[in-house]
Coordinates of C-alpha atoms and ligand atoms in Angstrom, one line a residue:
X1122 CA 4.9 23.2 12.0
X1123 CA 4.8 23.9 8.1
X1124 CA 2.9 21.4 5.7
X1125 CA 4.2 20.2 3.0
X1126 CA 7.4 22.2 2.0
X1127 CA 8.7 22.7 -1.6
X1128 CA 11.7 19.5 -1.2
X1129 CA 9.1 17.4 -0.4
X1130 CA 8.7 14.0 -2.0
X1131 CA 6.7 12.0 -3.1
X1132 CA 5.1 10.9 -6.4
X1133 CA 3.4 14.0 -7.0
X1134 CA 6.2 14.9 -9.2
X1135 CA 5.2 11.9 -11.5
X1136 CA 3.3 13.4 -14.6
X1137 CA 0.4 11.1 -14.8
X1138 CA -1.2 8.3 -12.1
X1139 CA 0.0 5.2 -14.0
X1140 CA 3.8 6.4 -12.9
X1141 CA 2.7 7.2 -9.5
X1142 CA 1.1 4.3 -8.9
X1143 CA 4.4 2.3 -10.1
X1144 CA 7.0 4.7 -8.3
X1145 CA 5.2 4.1 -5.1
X1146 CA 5.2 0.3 -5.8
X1147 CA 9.2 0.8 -6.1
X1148 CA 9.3 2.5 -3.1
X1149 CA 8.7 -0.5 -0.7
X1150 CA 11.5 -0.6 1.3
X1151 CA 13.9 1.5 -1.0
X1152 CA 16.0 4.4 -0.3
X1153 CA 14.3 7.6 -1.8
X1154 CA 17.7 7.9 -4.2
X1155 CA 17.4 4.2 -5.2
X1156 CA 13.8 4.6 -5.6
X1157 CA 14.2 7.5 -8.3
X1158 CA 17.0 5.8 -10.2
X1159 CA 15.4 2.7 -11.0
X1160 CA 11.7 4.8 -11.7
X1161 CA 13.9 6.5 -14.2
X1162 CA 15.5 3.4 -15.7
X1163 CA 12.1 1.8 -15.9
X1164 CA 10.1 5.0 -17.5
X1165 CA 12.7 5.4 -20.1
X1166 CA 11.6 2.0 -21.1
X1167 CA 8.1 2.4 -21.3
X1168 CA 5.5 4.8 -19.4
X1169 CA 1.9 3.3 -19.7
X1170 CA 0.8 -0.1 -18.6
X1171 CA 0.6 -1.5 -22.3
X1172 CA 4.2 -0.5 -22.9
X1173 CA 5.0 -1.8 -19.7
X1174 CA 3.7 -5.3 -20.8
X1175 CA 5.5 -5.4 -24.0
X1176 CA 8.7 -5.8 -21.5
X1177 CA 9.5 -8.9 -20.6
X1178 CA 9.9 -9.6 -16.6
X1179 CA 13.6 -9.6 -16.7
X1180 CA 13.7 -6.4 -18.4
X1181 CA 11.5 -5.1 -15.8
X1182 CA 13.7 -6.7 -12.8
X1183 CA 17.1 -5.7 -14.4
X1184 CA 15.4 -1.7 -14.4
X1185 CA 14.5 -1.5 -11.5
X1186 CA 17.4 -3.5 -9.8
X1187 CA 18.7 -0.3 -8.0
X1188 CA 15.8 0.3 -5.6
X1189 CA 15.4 -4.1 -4.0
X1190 CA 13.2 -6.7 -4.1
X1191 CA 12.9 -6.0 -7.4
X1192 CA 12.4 -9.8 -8.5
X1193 CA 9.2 -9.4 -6.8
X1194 CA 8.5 -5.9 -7.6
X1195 CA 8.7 -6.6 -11.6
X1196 CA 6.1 -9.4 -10.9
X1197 CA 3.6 -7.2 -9.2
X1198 CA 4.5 -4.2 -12.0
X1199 CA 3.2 -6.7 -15.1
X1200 CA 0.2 -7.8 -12.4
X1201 CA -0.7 -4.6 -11.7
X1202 CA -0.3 -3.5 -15.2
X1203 CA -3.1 -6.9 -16.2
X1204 CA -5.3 -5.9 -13.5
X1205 CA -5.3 -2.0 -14.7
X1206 CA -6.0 -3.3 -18.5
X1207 CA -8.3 -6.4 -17.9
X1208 CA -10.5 -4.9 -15.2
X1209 CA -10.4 -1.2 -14.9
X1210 CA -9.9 0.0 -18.7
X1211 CA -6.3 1.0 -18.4
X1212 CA -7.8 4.1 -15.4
X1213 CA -6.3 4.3 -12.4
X1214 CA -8.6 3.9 -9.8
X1215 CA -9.2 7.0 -7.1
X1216 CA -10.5 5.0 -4.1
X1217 CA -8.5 3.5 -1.8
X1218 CA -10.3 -0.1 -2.4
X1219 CA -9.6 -0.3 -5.5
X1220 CA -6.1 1.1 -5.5
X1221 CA -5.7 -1.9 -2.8
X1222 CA -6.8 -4.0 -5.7
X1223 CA -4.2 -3.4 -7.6
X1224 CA -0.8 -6.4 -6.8
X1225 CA 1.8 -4.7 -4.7
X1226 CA -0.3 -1.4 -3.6
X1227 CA -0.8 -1.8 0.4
X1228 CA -2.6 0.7 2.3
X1229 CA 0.4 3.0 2.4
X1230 CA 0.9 3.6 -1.0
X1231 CA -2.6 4.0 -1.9
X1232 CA -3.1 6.5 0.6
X1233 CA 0.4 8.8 -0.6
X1234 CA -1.5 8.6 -4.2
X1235 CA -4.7 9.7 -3.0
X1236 CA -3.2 12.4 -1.2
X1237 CA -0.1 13.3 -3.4
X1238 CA -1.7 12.3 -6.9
X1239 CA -5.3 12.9 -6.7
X1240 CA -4.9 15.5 -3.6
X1241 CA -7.6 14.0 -1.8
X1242 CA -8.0 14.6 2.2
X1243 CA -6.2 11.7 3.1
X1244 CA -3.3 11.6 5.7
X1245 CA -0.5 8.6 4.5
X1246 CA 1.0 6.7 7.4
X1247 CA 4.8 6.5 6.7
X1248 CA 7.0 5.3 9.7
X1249 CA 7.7 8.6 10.7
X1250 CA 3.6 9.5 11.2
X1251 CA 3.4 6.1 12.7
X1252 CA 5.9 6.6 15.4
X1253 CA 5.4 10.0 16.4
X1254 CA 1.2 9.5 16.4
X1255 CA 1.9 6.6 18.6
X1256 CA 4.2 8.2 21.3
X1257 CA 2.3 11.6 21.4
X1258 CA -0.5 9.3 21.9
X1259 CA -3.3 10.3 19.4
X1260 CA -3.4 6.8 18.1
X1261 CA -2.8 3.5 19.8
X1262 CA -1.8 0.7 17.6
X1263 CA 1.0 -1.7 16.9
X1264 CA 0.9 -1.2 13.1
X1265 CA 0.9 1.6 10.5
X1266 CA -2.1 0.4 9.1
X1267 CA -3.9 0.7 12.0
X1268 CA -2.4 3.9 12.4
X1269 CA -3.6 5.5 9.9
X1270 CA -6.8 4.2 10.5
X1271 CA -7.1 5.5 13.9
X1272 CA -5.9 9.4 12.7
X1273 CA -8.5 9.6 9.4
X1274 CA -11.5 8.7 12.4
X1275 CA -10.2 11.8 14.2
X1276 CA -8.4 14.3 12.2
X1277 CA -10.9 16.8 10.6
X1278 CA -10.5 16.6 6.4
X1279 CA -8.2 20.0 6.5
X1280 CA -5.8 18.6 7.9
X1281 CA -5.0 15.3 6.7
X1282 CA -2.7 15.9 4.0
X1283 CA -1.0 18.8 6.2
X1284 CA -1.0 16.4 9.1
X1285 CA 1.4 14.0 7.1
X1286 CA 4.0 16.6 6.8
X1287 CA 3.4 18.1 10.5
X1288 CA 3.9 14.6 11.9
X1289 CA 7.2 13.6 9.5
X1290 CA 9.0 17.2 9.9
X1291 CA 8.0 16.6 13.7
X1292 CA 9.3 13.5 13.6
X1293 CA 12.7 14.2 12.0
X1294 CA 13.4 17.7 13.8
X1295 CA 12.5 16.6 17.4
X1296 CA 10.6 13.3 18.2
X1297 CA 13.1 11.5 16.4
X1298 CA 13.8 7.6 16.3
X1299 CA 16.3 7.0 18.6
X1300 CA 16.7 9.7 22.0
X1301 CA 13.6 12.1 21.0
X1302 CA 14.5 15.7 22.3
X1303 CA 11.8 15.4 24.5
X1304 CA 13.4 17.6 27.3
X1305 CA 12.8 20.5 24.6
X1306 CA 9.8 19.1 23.0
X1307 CA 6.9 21.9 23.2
X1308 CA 4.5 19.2 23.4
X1309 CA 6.0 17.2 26.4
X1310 CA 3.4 18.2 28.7
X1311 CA 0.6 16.8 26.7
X1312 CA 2.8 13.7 25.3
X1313 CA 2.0 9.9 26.6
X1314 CA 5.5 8.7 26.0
X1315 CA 6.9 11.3 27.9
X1316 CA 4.6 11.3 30.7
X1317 CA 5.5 7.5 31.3
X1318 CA 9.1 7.7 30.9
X1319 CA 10.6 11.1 31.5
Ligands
SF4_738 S1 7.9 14.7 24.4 FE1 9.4 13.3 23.4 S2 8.3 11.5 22.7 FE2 6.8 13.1 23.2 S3 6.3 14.1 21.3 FE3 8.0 15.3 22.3 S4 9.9 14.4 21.5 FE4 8.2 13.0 21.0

């Protein structure tokens, strides 16, 4: 499969890791076209977390409205923005514990910055990477946390931000959602799922 191809998304396109950090927060749950509208809304307002605090949380909320939740998301954005200014000097942090610090940044979204922002050898767990790893049967675990857990003990450093894109082009070309093509699958004969059902 290819890596990472040039439509890929993610918030690598973001010019600095303040906007990352904030477009992934958006992204909970959000349709990629929702997500970009209201990260556009919102950076045209302001672009660094003191800017971002000079808006109040309805201004925030009424940005952002295209991409959901975004009652809660506007809380977590002026959080995260306190956190970033009061503990960590305004720099956002390059680990994963301490992007987890920050309100509204899960496990998910700090590993798509590592890998996307900072291009460390991290491999983000989207639902795609989460289904597919689970069926094929390299991991074995009920959530996407524990997913991507599971894949960074055994995937070698080369290949974890590759991996992500193998595992979601995979996952939308043949081992998709609903009725994988698994009668065509190259990988059927060394695939759990289809072993025990096909
Ligand atoms: S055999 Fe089916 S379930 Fe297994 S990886 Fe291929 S498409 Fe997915």
């Amino acid at each position: 499969m290819p890596g990472r191809t040039a439509t890929a998304k993610g918030p690598k396109d973001q010019p600095d890791p303040f906007r990352s950090v904030v477009s992934c927060l958006l992204s909970a749950q959000s349709r990629d076209a929702n997500t970009a509208a209201a990260t556009k809304a919102l950076f045209a307002l302001a672009t660094t977390p003191g800017a971002m605090l000079a808006l109040s949380e309805g201004m925030i909320a009424a940005a952002i409205k295209p991409c959901g939740l975004y009652n809660t998301k506007a809380r977590n954005i002026r959080r995260l923005c306190h956190v970033l200014l009061d503990d960590l000097g305004g720099i956002v942090p390059q680990t994963r514990e301490g992007l987890m610090r920050l309100p509204g940044i899960g496990r998910k979204c700090a590993d798509i910055v590592l890998s996307f922002t900072f291009e460390k050898d991290v491999i983000a767990v989207d639902t795609h990477v989460h289904r597919v790893a689970n069926r094929i049967g390299l991991t074995e675990a009920r959530t996407a946390d524990e997913t991507a857990r599971q894949l960074e003990e055994q995937a070698p450093p080369w290949a974890r931000r590759d991996g992500h894109f193998w595992l979601i082009q995979f996952g939308k070309a043949i081992c998709v959602a609903r009725r994988p093509k698994c009668g065509t699958c190259f990988l059927n004969d060394h695939c759990g799922y289809f072993t025990a059902t096909g």
